[in-house]
mmCIF file with all atom_site columns, C-alpha atoms in Angstrom:
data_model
loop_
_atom_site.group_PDB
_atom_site.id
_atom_site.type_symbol
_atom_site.label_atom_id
_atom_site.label_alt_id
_atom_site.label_comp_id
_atom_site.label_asym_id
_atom_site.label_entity_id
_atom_site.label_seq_id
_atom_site.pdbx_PDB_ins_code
_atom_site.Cartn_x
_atom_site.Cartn_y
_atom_site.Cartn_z
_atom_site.occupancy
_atom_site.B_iso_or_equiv
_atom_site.pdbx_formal_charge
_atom_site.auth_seq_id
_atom_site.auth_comp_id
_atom_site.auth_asym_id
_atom_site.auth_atom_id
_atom_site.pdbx_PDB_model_num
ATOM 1   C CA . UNK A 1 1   ? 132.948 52.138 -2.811 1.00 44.00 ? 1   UNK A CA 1
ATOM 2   C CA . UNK A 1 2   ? 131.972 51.910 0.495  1.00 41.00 ? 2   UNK A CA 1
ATOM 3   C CA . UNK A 1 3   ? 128.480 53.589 -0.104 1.00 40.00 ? 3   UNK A CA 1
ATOM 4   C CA . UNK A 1 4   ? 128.031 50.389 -2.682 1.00 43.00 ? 4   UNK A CA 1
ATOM 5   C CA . UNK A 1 5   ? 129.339 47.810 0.168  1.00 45.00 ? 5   UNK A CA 1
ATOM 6   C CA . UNK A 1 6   ? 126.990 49.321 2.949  1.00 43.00 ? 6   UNK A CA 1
ATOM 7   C CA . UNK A 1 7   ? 124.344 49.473 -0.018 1.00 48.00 ? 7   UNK A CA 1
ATOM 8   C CA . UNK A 1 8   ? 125.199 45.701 -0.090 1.00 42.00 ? 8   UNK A CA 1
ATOM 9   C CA . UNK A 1 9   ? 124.768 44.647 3.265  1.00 40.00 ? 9   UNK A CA 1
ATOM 10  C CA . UNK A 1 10  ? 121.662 46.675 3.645  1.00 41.00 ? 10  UNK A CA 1
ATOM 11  C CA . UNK A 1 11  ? 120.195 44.879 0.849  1.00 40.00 ? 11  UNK A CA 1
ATOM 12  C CA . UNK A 1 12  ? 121.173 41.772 1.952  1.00 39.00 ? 12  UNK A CA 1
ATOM 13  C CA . UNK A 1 13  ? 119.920 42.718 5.660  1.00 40.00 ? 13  UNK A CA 1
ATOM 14  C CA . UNK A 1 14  ? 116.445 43.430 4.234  1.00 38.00 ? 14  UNK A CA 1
ATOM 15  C CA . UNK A 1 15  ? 116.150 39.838 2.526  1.00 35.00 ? 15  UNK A CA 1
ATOM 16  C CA . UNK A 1 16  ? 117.464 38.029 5.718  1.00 37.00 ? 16  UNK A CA 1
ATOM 17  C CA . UNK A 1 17  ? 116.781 39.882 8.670  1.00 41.00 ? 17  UNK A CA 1
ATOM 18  C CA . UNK A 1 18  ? 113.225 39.861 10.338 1.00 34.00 ? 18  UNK A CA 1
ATOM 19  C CA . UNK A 1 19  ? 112.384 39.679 13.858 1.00 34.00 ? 19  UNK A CA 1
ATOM 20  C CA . UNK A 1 20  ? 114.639 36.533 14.475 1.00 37.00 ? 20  UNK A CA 1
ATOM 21  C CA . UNK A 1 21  ? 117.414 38.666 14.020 1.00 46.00 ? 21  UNK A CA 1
ATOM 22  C CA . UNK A 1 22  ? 116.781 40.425 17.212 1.00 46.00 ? 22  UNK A CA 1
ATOM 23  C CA . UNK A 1 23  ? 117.861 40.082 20.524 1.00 50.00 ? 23  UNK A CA 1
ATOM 24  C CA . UNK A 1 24  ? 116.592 39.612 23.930 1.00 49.00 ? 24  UNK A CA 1
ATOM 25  C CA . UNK A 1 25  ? 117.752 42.271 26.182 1.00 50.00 ? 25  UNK A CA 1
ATOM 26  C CA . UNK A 1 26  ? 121.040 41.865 27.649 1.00 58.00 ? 26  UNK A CA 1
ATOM 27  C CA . UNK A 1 27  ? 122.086 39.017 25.438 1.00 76.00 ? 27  UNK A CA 1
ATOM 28  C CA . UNK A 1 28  ? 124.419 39.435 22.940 1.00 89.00 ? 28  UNK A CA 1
ATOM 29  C CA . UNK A 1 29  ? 124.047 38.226 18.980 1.00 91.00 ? 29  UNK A CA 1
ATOM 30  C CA . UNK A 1 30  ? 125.838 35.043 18.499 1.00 93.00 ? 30  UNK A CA 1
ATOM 31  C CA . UNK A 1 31  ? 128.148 35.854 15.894 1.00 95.00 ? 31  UNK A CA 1
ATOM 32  C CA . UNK A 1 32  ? 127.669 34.346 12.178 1.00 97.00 ? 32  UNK A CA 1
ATOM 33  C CA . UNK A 1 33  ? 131.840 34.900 11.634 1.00 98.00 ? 33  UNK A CA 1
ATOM 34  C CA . UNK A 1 34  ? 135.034 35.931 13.243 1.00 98.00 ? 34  UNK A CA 1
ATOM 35  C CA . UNK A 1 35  ? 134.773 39.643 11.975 1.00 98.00 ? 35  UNK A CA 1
ATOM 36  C CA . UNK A 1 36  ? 131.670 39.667 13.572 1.00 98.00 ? 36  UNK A CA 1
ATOM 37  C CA . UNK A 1 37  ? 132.359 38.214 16.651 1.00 98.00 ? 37  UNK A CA 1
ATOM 38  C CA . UNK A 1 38  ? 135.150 40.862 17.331 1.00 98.00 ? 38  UNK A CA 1
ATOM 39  C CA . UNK A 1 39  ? 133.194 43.590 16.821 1.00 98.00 ? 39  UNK A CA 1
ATOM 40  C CA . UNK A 1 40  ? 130.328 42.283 19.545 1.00 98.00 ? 40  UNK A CA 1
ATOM 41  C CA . UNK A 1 41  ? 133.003 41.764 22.242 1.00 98.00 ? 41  UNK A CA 1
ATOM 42  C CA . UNK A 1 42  ? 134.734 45.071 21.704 1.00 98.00 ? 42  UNK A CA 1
ATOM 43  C CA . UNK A 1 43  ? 131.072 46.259 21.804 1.00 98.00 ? 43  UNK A CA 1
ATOM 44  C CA . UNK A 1 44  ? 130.455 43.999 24.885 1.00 98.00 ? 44  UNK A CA 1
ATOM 45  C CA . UNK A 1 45  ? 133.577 44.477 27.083 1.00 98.00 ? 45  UNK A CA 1
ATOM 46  C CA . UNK A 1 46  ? 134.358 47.804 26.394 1.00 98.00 ? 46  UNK A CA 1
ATOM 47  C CA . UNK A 1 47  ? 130.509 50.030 27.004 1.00 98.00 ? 47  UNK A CA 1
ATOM 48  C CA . UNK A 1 48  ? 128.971 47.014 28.899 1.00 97.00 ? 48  UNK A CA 1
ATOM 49  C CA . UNK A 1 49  ? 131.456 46.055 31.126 1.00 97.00 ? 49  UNK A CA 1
ATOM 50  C CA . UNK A 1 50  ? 133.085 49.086 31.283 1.00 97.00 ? 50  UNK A CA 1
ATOM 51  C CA . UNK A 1 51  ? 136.685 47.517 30.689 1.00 97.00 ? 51  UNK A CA 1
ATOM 52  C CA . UNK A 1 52  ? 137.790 49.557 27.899 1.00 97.00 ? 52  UNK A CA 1
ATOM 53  C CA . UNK A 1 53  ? 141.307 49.061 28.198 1.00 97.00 ? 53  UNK A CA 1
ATOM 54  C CA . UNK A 1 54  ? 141.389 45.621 27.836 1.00 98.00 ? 54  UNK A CA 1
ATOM 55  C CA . UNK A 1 55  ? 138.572 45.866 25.104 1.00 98.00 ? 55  UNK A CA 1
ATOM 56  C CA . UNK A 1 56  ? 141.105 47.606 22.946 1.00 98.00 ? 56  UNK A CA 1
ATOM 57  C CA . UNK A 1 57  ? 143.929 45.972 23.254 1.00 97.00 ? 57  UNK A CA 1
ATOM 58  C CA . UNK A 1 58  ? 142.702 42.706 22.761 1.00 98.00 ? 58  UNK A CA 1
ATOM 59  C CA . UNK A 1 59  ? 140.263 43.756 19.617 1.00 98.00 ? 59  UNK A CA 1
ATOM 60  C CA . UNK A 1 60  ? 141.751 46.470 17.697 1.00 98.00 ? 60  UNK A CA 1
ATOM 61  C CA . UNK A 1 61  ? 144.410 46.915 15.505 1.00 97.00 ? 61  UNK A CA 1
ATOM 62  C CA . UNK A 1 62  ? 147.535 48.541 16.177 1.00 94.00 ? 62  UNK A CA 1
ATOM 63  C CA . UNK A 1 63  ? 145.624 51.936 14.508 1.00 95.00 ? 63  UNK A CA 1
ATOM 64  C CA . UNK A 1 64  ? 142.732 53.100 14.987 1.00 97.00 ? 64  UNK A CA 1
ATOM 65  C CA . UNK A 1 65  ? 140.704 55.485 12.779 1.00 98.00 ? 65  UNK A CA 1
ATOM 66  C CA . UNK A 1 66  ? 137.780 57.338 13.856 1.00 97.00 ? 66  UNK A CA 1
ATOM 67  C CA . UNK A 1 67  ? 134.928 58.652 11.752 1.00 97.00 ? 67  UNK A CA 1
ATOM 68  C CA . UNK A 1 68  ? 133.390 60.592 14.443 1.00 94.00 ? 68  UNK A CA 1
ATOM 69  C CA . UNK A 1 69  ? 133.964 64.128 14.432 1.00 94.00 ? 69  UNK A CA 1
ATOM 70  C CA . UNK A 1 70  ? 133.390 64.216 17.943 1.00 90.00 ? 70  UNK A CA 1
ATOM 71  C CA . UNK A 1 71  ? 135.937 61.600 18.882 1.00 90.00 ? 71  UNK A CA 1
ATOM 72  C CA . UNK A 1 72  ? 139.686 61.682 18.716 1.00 89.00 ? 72  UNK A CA 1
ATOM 73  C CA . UNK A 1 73  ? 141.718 59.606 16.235 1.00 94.00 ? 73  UNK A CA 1
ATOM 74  C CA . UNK A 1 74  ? 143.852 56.975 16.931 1.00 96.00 ? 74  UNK A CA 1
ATOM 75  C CA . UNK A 1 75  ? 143.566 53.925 19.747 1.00 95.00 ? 75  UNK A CA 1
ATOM 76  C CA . UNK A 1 76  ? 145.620 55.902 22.210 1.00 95.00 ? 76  UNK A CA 1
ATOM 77  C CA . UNK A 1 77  ? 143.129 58.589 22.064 1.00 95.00 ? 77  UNK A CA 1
ATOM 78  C CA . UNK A 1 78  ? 140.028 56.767 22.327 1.00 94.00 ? 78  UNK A CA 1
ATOM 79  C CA . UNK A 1 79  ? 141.426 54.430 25.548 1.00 95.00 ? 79  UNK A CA 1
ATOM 80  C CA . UNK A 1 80  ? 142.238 58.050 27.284 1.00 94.00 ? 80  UNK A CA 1
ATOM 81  C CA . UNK A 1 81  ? 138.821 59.547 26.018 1.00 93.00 ? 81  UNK A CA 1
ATOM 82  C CA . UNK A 1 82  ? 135.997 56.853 27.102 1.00 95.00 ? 82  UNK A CA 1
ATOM 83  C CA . UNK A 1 83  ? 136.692 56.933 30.693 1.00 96.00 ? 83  UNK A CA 1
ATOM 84  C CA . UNK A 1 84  ? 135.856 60.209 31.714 1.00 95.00 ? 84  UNK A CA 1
ATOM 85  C CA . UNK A 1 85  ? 132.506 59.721 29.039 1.00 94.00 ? 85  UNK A CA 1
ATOM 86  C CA . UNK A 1 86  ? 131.649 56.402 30.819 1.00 96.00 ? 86  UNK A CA 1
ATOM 87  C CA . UNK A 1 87  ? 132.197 57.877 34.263 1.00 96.00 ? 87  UNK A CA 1
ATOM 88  C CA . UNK A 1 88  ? 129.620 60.748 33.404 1.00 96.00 ? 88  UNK A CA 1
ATOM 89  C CA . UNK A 1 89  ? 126.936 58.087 32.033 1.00 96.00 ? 89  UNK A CA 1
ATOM 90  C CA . UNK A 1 90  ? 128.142 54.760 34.649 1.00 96.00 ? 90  UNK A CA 1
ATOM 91  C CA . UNK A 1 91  ? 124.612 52.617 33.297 1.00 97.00 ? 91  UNK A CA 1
ATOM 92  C CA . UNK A 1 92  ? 125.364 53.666 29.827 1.00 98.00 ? 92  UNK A CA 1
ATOM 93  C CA . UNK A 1 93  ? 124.490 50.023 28.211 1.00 97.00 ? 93  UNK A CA 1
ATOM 94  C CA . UNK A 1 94  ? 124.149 48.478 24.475 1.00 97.00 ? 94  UNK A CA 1
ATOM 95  C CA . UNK A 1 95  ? 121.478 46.612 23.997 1.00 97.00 ? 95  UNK A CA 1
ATOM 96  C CA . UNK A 1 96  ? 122.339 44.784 20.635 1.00 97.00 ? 96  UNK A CA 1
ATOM 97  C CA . UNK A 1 97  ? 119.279 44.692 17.861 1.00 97.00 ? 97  UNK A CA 1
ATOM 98  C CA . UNK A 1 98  ? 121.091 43.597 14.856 1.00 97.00 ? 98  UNK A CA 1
ATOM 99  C CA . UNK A 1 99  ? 124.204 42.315 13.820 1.00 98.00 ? 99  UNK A CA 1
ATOM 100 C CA . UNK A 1 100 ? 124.915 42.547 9.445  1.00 97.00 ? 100 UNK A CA 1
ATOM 101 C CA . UNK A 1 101 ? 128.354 41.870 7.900  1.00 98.00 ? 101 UNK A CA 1
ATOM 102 C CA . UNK A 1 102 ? 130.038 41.677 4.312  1.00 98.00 ? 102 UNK A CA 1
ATOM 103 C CA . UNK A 1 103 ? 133.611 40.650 4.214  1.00 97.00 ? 103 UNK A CA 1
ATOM 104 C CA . UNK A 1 104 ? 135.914 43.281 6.255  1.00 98.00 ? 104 UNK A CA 1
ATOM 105 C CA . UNK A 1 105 ? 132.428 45.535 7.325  1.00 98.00 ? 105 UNK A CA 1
ATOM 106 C CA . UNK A 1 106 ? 130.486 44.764 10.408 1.00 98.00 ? 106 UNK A CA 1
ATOM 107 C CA . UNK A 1 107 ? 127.010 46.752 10.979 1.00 98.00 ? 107 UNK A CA 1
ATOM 108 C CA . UNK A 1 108 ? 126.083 46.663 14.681 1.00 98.00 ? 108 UNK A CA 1
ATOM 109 C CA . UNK A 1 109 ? 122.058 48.025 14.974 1.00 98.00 ? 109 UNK A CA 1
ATOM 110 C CA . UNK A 1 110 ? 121.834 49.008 18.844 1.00 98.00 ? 110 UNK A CA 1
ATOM 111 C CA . UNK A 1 111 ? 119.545 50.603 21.381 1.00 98.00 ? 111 UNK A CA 1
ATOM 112 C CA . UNK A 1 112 ? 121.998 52.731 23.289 1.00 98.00 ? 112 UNK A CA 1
ATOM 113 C CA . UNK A 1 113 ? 120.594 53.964 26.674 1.00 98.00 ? 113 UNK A CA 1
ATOM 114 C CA . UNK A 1 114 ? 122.075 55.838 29.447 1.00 97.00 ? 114 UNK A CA 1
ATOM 115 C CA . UNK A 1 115 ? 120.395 54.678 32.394 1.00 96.00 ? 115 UNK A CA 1
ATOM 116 C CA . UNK A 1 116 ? 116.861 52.887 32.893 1.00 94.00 ? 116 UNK A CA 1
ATOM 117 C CA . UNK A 1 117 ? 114.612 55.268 32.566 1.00 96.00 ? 117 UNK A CA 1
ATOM 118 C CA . UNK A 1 118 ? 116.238 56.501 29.034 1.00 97.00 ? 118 UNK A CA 1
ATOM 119 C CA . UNK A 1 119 ? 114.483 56.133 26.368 1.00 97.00 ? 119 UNK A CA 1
ATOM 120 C CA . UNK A 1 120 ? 117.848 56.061 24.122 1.00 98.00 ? 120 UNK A CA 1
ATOM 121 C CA . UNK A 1 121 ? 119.359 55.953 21.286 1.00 98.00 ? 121 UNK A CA 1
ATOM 122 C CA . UNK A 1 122 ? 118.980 54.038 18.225 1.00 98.00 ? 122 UNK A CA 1
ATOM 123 C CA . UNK A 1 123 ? 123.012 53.938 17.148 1.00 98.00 ? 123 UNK A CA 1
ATOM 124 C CA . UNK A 1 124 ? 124.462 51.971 13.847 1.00 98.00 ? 124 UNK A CA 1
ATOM 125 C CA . UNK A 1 125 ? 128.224 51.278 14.271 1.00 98.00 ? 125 UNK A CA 1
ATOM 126 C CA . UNK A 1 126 ? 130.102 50.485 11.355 1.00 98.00 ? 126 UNK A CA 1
ATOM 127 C CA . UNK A 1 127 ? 133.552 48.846 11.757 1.00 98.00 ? 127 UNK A CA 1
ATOM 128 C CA . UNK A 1 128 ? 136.509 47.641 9.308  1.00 98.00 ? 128 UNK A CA 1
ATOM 129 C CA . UNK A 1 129 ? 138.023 44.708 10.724 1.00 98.00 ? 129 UNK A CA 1
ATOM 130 C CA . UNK A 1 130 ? 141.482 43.725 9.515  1.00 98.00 ? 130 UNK A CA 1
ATOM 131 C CA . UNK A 1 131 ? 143.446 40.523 10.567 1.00 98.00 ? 131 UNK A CA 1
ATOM 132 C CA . UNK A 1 132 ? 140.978 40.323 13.194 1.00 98.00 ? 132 UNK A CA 1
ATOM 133 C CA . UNK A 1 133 ? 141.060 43.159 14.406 1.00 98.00 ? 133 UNK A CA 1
ATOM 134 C CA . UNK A 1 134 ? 139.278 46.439 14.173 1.00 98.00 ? 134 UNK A CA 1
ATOM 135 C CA . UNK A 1 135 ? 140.635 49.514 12.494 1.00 98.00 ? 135 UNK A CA 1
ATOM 136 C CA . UNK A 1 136 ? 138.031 51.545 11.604 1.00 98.00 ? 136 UNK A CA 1
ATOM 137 C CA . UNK A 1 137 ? 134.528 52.855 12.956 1.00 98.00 ? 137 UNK A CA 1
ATOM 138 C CA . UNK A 1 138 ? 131.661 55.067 11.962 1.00 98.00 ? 138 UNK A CA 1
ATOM 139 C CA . UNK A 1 139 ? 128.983 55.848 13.909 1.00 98.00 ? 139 UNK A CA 1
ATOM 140 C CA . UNK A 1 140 ? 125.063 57.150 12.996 1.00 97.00 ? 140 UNK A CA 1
ATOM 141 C CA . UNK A 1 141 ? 123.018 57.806 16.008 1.00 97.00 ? 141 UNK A CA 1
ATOM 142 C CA . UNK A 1 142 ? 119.441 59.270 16.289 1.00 98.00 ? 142 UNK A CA 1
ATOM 143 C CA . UNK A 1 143 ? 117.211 59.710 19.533 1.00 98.00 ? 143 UNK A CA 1
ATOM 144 C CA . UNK A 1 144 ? 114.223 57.667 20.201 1.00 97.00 ? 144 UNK A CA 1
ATOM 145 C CA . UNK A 1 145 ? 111.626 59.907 20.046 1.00 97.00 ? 145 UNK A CA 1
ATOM 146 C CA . UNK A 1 146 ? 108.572 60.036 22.784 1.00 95.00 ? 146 UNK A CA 1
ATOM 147 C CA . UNK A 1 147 ? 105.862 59.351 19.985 1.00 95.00 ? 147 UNK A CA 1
ATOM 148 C CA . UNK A 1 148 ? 106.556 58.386 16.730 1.00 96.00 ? 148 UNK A CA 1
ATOM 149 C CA . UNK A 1 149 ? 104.191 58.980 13.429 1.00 96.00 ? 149 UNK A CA 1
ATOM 150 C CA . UNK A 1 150 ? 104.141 55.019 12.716 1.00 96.00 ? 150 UNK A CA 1
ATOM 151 C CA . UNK A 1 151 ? 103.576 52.169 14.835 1.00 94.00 ? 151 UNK A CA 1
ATOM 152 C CA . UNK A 1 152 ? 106.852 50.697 14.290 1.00 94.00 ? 152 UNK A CA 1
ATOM 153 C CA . UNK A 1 153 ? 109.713 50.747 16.629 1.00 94.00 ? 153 UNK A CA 1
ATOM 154 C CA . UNK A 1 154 ? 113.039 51.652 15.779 1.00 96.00 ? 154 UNK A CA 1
ATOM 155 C CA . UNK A 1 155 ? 114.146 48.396 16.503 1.00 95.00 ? 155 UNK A CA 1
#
């Protein structure tokens, strides 16, 4: 089911999204709903500001569950894990591309770099919101490459 909803808003992405649907770097998308405007703050205040305590207790739910094998389960876990990670990378910074959503799902397209100089990441966050709040993420993330075999961007 959730291959069929992602499917969805993919679909749906294609026929509405175009270059209008990006951002200018260091803005943040101006959310089209509530589920979609929780998901860009927790975004926002928790990797840009760097206040990730207060990011998730004010926008997730009272469980948390993680997708990514590389990340611990559970709110608890994640508020203990970030720091040291954001520490190690302090000018870590999402620069939001795209912003999809169908009912509970909320697709965040990002460039993810860790300082200046980085060329990045290009990162797709998937989240479940429920009662406005979020409760479950998965993650996709691939590097941008020096040269690519297209003229396109990943972004």
């Amino acid at each position: 089911m959730l291959f069929t909803r992602l499917g969805t808003v993919m679909a749906v992405a294609a026929l509405i999204c175009s270059a209008s649907c990006t951002f200018a770097a260091g803005a943040l998308p101006k959310a089209k709903n509530a589920n979609e405007a929780v998901v860009i703050s927790l975004l926002d205040v928790a990797f840009n500001q760097k206040k990730i305590v207060e990011a998730f207790d004010k926008f997730v739910g009272p469980y948390y569950r993680q997708h990514n094998p590389s990340v611990p389960d559970g709110k608890e876990a994640i508020i203990k894990a970030l720091p040291s990670y954001l520490a190690a990378v302090p000018d870590l910074r999402y620069h939001f591309k795209r912003v999809l959503s169908d009912g509970d799902l909320v697709v965040v397209h990002s460039h993810v770099t860790n300082n200046a100089q980085d060329r990045g990441m290009a990162v797709i966050d998937i989240f479940r919101v429920e009662n406005g709040k979020v409760v479950e993420h998965w993650d996709v993330a691939q590097p941008v490459p020096e040269k690519a075999a297209n003229d396109n961007t990943m972004f």
